[in-house]
XYZ file of C-alpha atoms in Angstrom:
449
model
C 31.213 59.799 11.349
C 34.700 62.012 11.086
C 34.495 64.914 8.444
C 36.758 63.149 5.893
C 34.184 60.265 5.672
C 31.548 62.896 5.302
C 33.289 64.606 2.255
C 33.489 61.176 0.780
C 29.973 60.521 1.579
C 29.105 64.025 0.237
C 30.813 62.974 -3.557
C 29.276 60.112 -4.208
C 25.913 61.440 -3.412
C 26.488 64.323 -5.343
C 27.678 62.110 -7.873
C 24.858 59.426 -8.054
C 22.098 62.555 -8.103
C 23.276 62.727 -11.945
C 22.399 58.534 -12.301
C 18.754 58.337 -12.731
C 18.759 54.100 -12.469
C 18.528 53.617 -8.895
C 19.400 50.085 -8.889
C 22.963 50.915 -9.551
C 23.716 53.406 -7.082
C 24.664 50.963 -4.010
C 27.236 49.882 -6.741
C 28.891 52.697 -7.516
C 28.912 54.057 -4.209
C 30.649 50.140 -3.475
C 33.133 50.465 -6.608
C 33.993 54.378 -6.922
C 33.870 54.459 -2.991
C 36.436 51.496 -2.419
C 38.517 52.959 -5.181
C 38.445 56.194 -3.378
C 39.580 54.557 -0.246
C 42.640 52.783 -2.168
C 43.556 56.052 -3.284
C 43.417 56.961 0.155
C 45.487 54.283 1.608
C 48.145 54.566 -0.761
C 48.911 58.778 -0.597
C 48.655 58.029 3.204
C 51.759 55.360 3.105
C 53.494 58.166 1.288
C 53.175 60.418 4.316
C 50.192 62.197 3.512
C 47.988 63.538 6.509
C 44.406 61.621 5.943
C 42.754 65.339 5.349
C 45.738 66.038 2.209
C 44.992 62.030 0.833
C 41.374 62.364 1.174
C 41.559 65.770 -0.684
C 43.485 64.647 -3.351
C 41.402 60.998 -3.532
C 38.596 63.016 -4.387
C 40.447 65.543 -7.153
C 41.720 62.834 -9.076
C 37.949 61.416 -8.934
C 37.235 64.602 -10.805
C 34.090 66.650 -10.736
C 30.862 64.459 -9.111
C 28.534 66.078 -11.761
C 30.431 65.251 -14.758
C 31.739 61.588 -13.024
C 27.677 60.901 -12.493
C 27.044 62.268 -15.738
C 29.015 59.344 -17.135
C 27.806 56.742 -15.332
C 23.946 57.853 -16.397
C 25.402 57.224 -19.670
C 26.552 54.024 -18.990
C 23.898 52.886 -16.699
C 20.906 54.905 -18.064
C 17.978 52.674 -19.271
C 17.263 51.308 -22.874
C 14.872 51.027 -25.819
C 15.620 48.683 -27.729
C 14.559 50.583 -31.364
C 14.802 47.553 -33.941
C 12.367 44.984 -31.598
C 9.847 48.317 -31.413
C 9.847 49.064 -35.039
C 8.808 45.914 -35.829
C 6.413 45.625 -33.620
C 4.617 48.746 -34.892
C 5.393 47.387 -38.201
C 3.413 44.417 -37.579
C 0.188 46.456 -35.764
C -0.083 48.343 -38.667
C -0.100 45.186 -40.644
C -2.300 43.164 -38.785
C -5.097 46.596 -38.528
C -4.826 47.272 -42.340
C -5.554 43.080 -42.833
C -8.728 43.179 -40.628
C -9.866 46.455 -41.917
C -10.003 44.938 -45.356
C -11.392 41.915 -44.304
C -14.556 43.625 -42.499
C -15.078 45.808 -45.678
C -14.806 43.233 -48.242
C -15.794 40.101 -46.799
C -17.149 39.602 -43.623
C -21.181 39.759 -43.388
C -22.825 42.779 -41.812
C -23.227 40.816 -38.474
C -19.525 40.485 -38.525
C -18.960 44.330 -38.980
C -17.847 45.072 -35.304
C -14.678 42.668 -35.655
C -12.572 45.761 -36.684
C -13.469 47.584 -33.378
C -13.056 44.416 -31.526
C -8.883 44.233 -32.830
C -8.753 47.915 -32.415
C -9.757 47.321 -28.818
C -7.455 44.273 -27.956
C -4.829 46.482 -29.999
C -4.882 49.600 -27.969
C -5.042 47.115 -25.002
C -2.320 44.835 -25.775
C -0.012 48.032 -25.798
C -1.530 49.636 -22.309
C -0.706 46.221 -21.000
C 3.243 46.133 -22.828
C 3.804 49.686 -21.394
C 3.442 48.246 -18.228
C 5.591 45.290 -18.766
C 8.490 47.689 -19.869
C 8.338 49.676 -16.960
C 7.866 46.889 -14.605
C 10.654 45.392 -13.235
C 10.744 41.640 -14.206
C 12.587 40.176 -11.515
C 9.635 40.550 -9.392
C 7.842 37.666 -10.976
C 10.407 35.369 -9.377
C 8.789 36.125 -5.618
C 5.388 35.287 -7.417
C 6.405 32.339 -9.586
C 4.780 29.578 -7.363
C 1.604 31.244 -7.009
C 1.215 32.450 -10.758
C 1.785 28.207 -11.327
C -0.849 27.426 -8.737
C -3.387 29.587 -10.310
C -2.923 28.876 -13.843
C -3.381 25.248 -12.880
C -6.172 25.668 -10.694
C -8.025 27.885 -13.617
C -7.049 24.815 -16.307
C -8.617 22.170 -13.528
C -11.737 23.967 -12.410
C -13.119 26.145 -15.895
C -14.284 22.851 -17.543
C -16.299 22.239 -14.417
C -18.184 25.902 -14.347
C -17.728 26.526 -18.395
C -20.457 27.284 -19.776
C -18.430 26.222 -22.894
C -18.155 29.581 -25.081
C -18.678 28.303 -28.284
C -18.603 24.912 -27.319
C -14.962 25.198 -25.889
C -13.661 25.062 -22.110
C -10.478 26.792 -22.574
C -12.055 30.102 -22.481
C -13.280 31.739 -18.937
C -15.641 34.174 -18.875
C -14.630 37.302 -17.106
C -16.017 40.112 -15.538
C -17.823 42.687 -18.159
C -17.924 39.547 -20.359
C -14.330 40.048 -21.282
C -13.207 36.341 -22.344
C -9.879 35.012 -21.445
C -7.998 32.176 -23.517
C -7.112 29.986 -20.212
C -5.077 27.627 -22.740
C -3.012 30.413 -25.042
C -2.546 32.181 -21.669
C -0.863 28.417 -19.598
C 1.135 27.976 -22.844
C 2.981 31.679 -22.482
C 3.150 32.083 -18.699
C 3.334 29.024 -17.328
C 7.415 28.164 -18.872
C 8.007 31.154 -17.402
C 6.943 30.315 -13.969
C 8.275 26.974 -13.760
C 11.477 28.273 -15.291
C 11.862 31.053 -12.514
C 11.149 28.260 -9.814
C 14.016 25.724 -10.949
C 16.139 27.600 -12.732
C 18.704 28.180 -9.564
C 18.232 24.648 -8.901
C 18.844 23.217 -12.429
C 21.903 25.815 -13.075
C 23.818 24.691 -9.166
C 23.038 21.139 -8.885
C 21.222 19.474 -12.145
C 20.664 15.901 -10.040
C 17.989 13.772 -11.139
C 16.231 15.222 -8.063
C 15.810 18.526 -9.565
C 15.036 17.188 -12.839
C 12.359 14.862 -11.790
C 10.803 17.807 -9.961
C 10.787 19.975 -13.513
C 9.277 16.598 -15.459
C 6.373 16.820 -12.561
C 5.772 20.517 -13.543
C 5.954 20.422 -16.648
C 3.656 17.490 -16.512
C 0.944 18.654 -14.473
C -0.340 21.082 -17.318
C -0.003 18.783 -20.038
C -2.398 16.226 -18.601
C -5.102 19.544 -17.379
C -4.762 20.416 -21.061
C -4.934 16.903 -22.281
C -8.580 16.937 -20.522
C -9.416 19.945 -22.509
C -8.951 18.186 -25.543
C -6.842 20.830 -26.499
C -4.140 19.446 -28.078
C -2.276 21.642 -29.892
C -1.672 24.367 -26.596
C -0.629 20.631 -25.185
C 2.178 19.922 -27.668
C 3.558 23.668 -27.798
C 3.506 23.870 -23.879
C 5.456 20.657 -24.357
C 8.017 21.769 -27.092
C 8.662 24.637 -25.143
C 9.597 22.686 -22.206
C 12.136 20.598 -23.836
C 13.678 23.579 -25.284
C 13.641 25.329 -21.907
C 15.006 21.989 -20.217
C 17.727 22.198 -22.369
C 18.757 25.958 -21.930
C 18.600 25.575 -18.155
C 20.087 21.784 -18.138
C 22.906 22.452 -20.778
C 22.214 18.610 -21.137
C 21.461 18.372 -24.363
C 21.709 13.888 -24.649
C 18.799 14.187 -21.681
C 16.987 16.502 -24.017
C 16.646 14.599 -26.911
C 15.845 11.750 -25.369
C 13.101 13.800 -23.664
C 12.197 15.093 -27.293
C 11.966 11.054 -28.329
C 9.841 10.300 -25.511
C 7.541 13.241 -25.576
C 7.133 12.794 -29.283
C 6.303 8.820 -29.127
C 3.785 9.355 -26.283
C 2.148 12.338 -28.647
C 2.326 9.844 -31.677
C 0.506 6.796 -29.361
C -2.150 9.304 -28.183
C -2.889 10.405 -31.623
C -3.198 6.714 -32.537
C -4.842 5.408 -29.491
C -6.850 7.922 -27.054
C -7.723 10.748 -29.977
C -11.539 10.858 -30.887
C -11.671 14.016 -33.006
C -10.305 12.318 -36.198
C -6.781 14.764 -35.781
C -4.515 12.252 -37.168
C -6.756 12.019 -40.539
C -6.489 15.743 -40.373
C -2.992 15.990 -40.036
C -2.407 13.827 -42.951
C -4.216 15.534 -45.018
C -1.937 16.822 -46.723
C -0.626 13.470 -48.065
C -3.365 13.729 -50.557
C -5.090 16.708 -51.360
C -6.810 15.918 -54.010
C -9.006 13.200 -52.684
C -9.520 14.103 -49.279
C -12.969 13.928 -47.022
C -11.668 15.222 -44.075
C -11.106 18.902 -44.887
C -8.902 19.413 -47.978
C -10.960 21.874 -48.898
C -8.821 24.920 -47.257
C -5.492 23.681 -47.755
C -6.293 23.441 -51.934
C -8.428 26.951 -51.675
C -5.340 28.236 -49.873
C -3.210 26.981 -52.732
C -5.232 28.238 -55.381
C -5.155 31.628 -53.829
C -1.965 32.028 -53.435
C -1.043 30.683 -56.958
C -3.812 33.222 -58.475
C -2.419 35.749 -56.319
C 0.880 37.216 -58.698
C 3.803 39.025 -57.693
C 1.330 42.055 -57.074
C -2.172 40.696 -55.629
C -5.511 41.035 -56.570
C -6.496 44.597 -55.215
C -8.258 45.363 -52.076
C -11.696 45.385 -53.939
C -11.214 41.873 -55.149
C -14.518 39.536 -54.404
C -12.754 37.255 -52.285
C -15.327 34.302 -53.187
C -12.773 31.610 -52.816
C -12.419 31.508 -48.989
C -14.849 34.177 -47.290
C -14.465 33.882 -43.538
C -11.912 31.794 -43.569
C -9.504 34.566 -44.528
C -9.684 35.744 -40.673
C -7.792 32.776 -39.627
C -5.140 32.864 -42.218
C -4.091 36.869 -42.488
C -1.314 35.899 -44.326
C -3.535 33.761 -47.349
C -5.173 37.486 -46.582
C -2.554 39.736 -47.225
C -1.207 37.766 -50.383
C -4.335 37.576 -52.414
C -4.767 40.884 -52.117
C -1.287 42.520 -52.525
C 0.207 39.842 -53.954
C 4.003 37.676 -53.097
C 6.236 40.556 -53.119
C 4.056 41.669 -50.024
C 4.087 38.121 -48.503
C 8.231 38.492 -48.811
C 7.690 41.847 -47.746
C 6.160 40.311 -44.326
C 8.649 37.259 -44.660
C 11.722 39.426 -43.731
C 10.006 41.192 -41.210
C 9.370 38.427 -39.304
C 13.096 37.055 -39.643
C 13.973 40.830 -38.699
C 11.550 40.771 -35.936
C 12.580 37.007 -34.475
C 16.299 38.566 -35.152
C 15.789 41.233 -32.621
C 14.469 39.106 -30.151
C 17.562 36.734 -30.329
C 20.058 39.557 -30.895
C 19.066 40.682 -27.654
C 20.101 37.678 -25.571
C 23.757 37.996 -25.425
C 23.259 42.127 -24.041
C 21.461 40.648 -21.062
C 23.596 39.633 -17.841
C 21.114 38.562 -15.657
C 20.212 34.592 -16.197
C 16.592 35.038 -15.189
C 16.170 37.381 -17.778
C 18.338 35.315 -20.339
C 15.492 32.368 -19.310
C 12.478 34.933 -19.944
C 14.013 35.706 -23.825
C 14.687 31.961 -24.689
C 11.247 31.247 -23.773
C 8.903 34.129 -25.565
C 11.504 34.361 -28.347
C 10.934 30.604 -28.901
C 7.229 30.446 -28.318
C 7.149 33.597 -30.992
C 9.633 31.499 -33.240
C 7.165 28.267 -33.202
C 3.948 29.732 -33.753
C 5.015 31.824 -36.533
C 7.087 29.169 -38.222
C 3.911 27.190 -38.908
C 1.730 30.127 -39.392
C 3.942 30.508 -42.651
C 4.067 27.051 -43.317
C -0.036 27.067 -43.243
C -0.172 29.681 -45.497
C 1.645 27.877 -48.492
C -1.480 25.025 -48.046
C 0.929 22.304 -47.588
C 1.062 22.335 -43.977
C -2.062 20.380 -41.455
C -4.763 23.066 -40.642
C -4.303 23.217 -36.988
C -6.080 25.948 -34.286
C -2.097 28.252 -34.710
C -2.724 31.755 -34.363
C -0.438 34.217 -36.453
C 1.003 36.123 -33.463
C 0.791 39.921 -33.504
C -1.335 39.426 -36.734
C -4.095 37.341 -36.231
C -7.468 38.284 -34.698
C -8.246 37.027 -31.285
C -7.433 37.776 -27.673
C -4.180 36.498 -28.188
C -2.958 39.638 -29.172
C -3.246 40.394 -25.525
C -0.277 37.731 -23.896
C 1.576 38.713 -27.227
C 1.997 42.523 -26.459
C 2.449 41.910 -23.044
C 5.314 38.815 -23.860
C 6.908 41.821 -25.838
C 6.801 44.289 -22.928
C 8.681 41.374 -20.997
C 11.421 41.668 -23.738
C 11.507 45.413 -24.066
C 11.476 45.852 -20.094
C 14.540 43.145 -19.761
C 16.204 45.024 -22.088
C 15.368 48.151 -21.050
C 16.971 47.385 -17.718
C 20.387 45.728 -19.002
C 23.063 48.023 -17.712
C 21.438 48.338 -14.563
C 21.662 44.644 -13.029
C 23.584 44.799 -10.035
C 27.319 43.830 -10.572
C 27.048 42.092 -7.469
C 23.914 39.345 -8.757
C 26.387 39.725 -11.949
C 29.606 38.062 -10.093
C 26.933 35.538 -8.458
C 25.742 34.181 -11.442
C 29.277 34.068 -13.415
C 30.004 31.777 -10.441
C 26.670 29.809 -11.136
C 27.480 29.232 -15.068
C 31.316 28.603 -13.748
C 29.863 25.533 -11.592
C 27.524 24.765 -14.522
C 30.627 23.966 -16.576
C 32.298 22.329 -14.041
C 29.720 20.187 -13.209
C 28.979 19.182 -17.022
């Protein structure tokens, strides 16, 4: 290597010492290199000795310190505030909601539930500071084996259950630590199938490639339509169709999958369900003379109505729906502070939701773009009908509240939302060069549609 290509060599190392995202520094030292070497080129056409345009490239490159300084400010990793804030927003909400539940109405038996959602708290966060700090793209190289597994845990558990609580979607871990095997296929496993066709669907969406995504997708649904548990099923299958449609950009294929999916769901309900959920889910046709469980969509009503703009005060008897208020923190929170803290926790979660979305046109990189339309709409659908239960007019159906509700479910939650704030976290620093790649992908895309 001559001298001149050492001084050269010597900038932009100086210069990338100031840039503390590593991923980017084969890029600059591509871009500001070849622009160095333009300079070059052009000063020696002008009849300047290499030594006098190499010299002068790297003057009117300016100091390396200050140049890398600049680029650490362009390139430096994110936070993104708003998603954060209402994420602590929400913890605070959902420990203040079971802290008055175990003091006011759950039996003495019952008193360790607040410790339990401290502990899934405090480990739903270790688990989303991981996420943010891990680098997402990873999960690509281990799509096809996080599928396998997932499907392998859904087809063998019901055989070596020992049915906690009389359900064989839960596996029993280590330490006794219990693991929602459903809640867990219906946030992971559109994210694995999406990072394994997602190339395929964007370059060449043949019915090849989208008979291989209908065999994916269908594979869970019929492990979790032998679990009986059918309302994981239709989510995992909603979220499908959306994802389809993202990836596809075919939106007539879509709906027609929509109309199929949904006809086949209505026929099973008719035809193949023994657990009485189609009386269940009409319910709500006629409250008032109901004997399949109308009991806690009216309480639900009547609490809410009895509630007032200002609530009932924490040391309220709560004799209208006792134990039932740790399924519905919402009924919770109104009853006892009232509907201005229900709208209170209404634009939070369009704030929250907001975030989530706001975020997708920041990120370049498609796989990443994939990971927000999924958790953002998984996020979206669960809480839409968590609100909708809480009015009492909606079917009573096994729907968590996410980030509120008490359960293990807090776990995939906080780490769905370490996904988001590690994508983000990592937007400036994509490489340009898997930038230009996929602006050619979405240019065939179009071209193709």
């Amino acid at each position: 290597m001559t001298n001149r290509h050492e001084r050269i060599q010597h900038y932009l190392d100086h210069m990338c010492v100031q840039v503390k995202a590593r991923e980017v520094h084969n890029d600059l030292r591509d871009e500001l290199g070849n622009h160095m070497q333009e300079m070059i080129l052009d000063k020696k056409q002008e009849g300047y000795t290499e030594e006098e345009a190499i010299a002068y490239a790297i003057e009117q490159m300016g100091d390396p310190a200050v140049v890398g300084k600049s680029m650490h400010r362009l390139h430096r990793h994110r936070m993104h505030w708003g998603l954060l804030v209402g994420l602590i927003g929400l913890s605070i909400t959902s420990l203040l909601l079971i802290w008055i539940f175990t003091i006011n109405v759950a039996d003495e038996k019952y008193q360790f539930l607040y410790r339990g959602h401290v502990m899934y708290t405090v480990i739903g966060v270790m688990i989303m500071l991981f996420f943010i700090y891990f680098d997402y793209r990873k999960l690509k190289k281990a799509a096809w084996w996080i599928y396998i597994l997932l499907n392998a845990l859904l087809w063998i558990n019901p055989m070596i259950s020992t049915n906690f609580y009389g359900m064989s979607r839960f596996l029993i871990a280590p330490l006794g630590f219990v693991i929602d095997l459903t809640t867990a296929s219906v946030w992971i496993l559109p994210l694995a199938i999406g990072a394994i066709v997602q190339e395929k669907l964007h370059s060449n969406c043949n019915m090849q490639s989208i008979l291989t995504y209908i065999a994916m997708v269908a594979l869970p649904v019929v492990l979790l339509f032998q679990m009986s548990d059918w309302v994981r099923m239709f989510l995992f299958g909603t979220m499908s169709i959306i994802l389809f449609g993202w990836l596809t950009r075919k939106w007539l294929y879509t709906v027609l999958g929509a109309v199929v999916t949904g006809s086949i769901f209505v026929l099973l309900l008719f035809f193949a369900d023994r657990y009485g959920r189609l009386e269940r889910l009409s319910v709500v046709l006629n409250l008032q003379d109901d004997p399949y469980g109308g009991y806690s969509n009216n309480s639900i009503i009547k609490i809410i109505q009895s509630a007032g703009w200002w609530g009932n005060g924490i040391d309220t008897k709560f004799d209208m729906f006792k134990m039932s208020y740790l399924d519905y923190p919402g009924v919770l929170l109104i009853d006892v502070f009232g509907w201005s803290a229900g709208i209170l926790l209404l634009v939070g979660i369009i704030w929250f939701v907001a975030s989530m979305v706001k975020m997708l046109p920041r990120i370049r990189d498609n796989f990443g773009r994939m990971i927000i339309i999924s958790i953002t709409s998984m996020f979206a659908l669960q809480i839409i009908y968590s609100l909708a239960m809480t009015t009492g007019k909606a079917p009573i159906l096994s729907i968590v509240f996410p980030l509120i509700g008490y359960g293990n479910h807090l776990l995939f939650e906080y780490a769905m939302v370490g996904l988001l704030l590690g994508i983000y976290r990592r937007k400036d620093t994509i490489s340009t060069i898997n930038e230009k790649i996929q602006q050619k992908m979405d240019a065939d895309l179009l071209t193709n549609s």
